[in-house]
Short mmCIF file of C-alpha atoms in Angstrom, two decimals:
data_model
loop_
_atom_site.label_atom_id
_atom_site.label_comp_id
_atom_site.label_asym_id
_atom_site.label_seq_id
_atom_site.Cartn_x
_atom_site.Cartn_y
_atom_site.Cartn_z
CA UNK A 1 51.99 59.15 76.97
CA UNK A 2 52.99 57.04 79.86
CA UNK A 3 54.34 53.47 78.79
CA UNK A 4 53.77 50.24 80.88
CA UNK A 5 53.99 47.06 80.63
CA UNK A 6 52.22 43.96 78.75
CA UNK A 7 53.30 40.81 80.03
CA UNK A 8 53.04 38.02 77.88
CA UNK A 9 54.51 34.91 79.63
CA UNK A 10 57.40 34.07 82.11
CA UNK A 11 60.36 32.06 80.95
CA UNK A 12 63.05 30.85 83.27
CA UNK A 13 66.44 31.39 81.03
CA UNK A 14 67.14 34.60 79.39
CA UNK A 15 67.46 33.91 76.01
CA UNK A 16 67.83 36.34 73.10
CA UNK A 17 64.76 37.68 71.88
CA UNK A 18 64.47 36.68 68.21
CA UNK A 19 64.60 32.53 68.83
CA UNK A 20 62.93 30.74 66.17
CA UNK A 21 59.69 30.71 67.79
CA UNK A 22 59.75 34.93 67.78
CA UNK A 23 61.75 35.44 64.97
CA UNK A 24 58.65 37.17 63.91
CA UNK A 25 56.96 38.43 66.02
CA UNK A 26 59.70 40.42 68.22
CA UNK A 27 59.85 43.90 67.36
CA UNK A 28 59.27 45.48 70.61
CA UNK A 29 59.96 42.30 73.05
CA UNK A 30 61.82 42.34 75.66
CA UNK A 31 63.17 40.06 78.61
CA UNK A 32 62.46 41.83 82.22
CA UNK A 33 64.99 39.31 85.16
CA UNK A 34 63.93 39.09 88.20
CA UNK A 35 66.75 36.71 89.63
CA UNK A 36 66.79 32.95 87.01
CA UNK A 37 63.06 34.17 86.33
CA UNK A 38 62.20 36.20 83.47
CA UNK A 39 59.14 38.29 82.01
CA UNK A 40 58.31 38.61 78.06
CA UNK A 41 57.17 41.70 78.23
CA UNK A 42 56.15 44.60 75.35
CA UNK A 43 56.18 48.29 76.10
CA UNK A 44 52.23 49.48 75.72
CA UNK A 45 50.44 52.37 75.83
CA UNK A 46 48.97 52.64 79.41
CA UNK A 47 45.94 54.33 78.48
CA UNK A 48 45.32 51.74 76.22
CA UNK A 49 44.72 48.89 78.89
CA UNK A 50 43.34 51.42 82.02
CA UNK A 51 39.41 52.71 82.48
CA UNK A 52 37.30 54.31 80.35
CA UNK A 53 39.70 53.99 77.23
CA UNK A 54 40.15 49.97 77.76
CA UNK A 55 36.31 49.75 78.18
CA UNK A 56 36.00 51.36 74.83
CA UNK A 57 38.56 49.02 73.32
CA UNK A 58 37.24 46.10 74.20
CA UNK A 59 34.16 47.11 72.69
CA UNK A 60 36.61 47.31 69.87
CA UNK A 61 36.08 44.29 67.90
CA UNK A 62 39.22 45.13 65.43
CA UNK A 63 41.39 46.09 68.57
CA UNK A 64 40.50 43.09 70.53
CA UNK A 65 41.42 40.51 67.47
CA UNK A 66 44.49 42.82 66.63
CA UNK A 67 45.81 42.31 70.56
CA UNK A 68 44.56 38.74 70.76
CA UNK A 69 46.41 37.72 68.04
CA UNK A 70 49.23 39.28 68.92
CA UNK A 71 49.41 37.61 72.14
CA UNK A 72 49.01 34.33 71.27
CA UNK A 73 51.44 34.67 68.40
CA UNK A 74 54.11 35.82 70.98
CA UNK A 75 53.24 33.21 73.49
CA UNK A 76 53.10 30.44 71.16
CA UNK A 77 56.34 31.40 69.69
CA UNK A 78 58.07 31.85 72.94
CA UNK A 79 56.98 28.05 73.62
CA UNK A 80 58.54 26.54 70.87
CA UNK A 81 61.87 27.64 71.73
CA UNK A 82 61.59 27.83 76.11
CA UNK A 83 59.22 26.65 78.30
CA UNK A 84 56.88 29.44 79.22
CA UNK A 85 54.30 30.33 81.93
CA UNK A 86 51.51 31.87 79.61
CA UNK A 87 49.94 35.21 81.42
CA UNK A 88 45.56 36.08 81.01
CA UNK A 89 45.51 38.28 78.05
CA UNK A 90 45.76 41.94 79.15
CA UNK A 91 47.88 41.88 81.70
CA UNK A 92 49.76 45.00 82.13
CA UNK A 93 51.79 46.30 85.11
CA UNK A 94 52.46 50.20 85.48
CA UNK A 95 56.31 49.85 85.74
CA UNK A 96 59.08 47.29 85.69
CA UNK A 97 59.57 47.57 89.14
CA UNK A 98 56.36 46.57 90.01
CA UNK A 99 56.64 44.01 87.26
CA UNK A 100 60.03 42.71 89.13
CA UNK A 101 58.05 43.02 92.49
CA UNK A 102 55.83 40.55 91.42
CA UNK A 103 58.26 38.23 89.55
CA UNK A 104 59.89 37.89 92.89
CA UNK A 105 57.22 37.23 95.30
CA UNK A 106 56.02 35.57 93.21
CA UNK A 107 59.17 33.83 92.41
CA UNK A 108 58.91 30.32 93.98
CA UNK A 109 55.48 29.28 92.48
CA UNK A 110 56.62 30.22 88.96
CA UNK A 111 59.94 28.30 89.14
CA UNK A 112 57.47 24.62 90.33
CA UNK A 113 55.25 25.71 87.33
CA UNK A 114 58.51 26.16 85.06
CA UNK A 115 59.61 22.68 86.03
CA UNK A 116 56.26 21.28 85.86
CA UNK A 117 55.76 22.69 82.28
CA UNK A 118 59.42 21.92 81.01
CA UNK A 119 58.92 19.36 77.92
CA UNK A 120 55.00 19.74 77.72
CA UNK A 121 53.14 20.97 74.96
CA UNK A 122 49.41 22.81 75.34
CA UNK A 123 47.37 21.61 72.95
CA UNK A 124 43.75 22.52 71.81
CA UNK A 125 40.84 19.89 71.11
CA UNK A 126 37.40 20.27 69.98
CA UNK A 127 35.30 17.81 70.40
CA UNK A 128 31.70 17.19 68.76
CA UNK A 129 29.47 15.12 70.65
CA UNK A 130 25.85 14.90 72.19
CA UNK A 131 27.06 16.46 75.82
CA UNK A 132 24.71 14.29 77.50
CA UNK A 133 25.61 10.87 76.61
CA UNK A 134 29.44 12.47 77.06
CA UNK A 135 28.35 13.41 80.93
CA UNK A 136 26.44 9.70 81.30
CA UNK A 137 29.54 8.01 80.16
CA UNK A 138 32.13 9.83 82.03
CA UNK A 139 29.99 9.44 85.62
CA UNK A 140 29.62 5.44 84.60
CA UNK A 141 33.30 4.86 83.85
CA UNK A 142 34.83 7.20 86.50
CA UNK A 143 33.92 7.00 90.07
CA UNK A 144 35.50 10.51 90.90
CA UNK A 145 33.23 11.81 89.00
CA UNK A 146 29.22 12.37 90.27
CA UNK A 147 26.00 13.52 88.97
#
């Protein structure tokens, strides 16, 4: 079975896996440098996250929540020890090299989103309201915003 890939976020210092934030939730992580850039990465399955079988999977209601989970518990652990570039859920590259490829092409845009991240926390709100006097309001007091 061929092994790839799933990249959870992109840190810029390569710090021990096992920080307080994934002191849990390690087991299989692992740091993949490309230069001062690094991936968070956890050796998959392939044939997990690739055609047919990943259409099946994410018919999977139990396989879905098992793998969402999973991701957000590494990605929010990773942030409360480094400032991290979250990745989409399910993204998988074939090989470290073409992990690394990426990483440095890509290189430049991920170190401004590092530094624009660096002592910022992502937060979640939910917010009950009656959507239309929200939208009224919002286009009265803001003049960027239009009908």
């Amino acid at each position: 079975m061929k092994q790839g890939f799933y990249l959870y976020c992109i840190v810029s210092a390569c710090p021990p896996v096992g920080g307080p934030g994934l002191a849990q939730s390690a087991g299989e992580l692992k740091f993949i440098p490309a230069g001062d850039i690094q991936a968070l990465v956890e050796a998959v399955p392939l044939e997990e996250f690739w055609g047919e079988n990943l259409k099946k999977n994410l018919a999977d209601i139990n396989w879905v929540e098992r793998k969402v989970l999973r991701h957000n518990q590494v990605i929010g652990g990773a942030a409360q020890s480094w400032t991290a570039i979250p990745m989409k859920f399910g993204t998988v590259f074939e090989s470290e090299a073409s992990l690394q490829k990426v990483l440095r092409e890509k290189r430049a845009g991920f170190k401004k989103l590092l530094s624009a991240l660096d002592g910022k926390e992502e937060w979640g709100i939910k917010l009950f309201c009656d959507i239309n006097k929200l939208k009224a309001e919002l286009v009265r007091t803001n003049e960027h915003i239009k009908d």
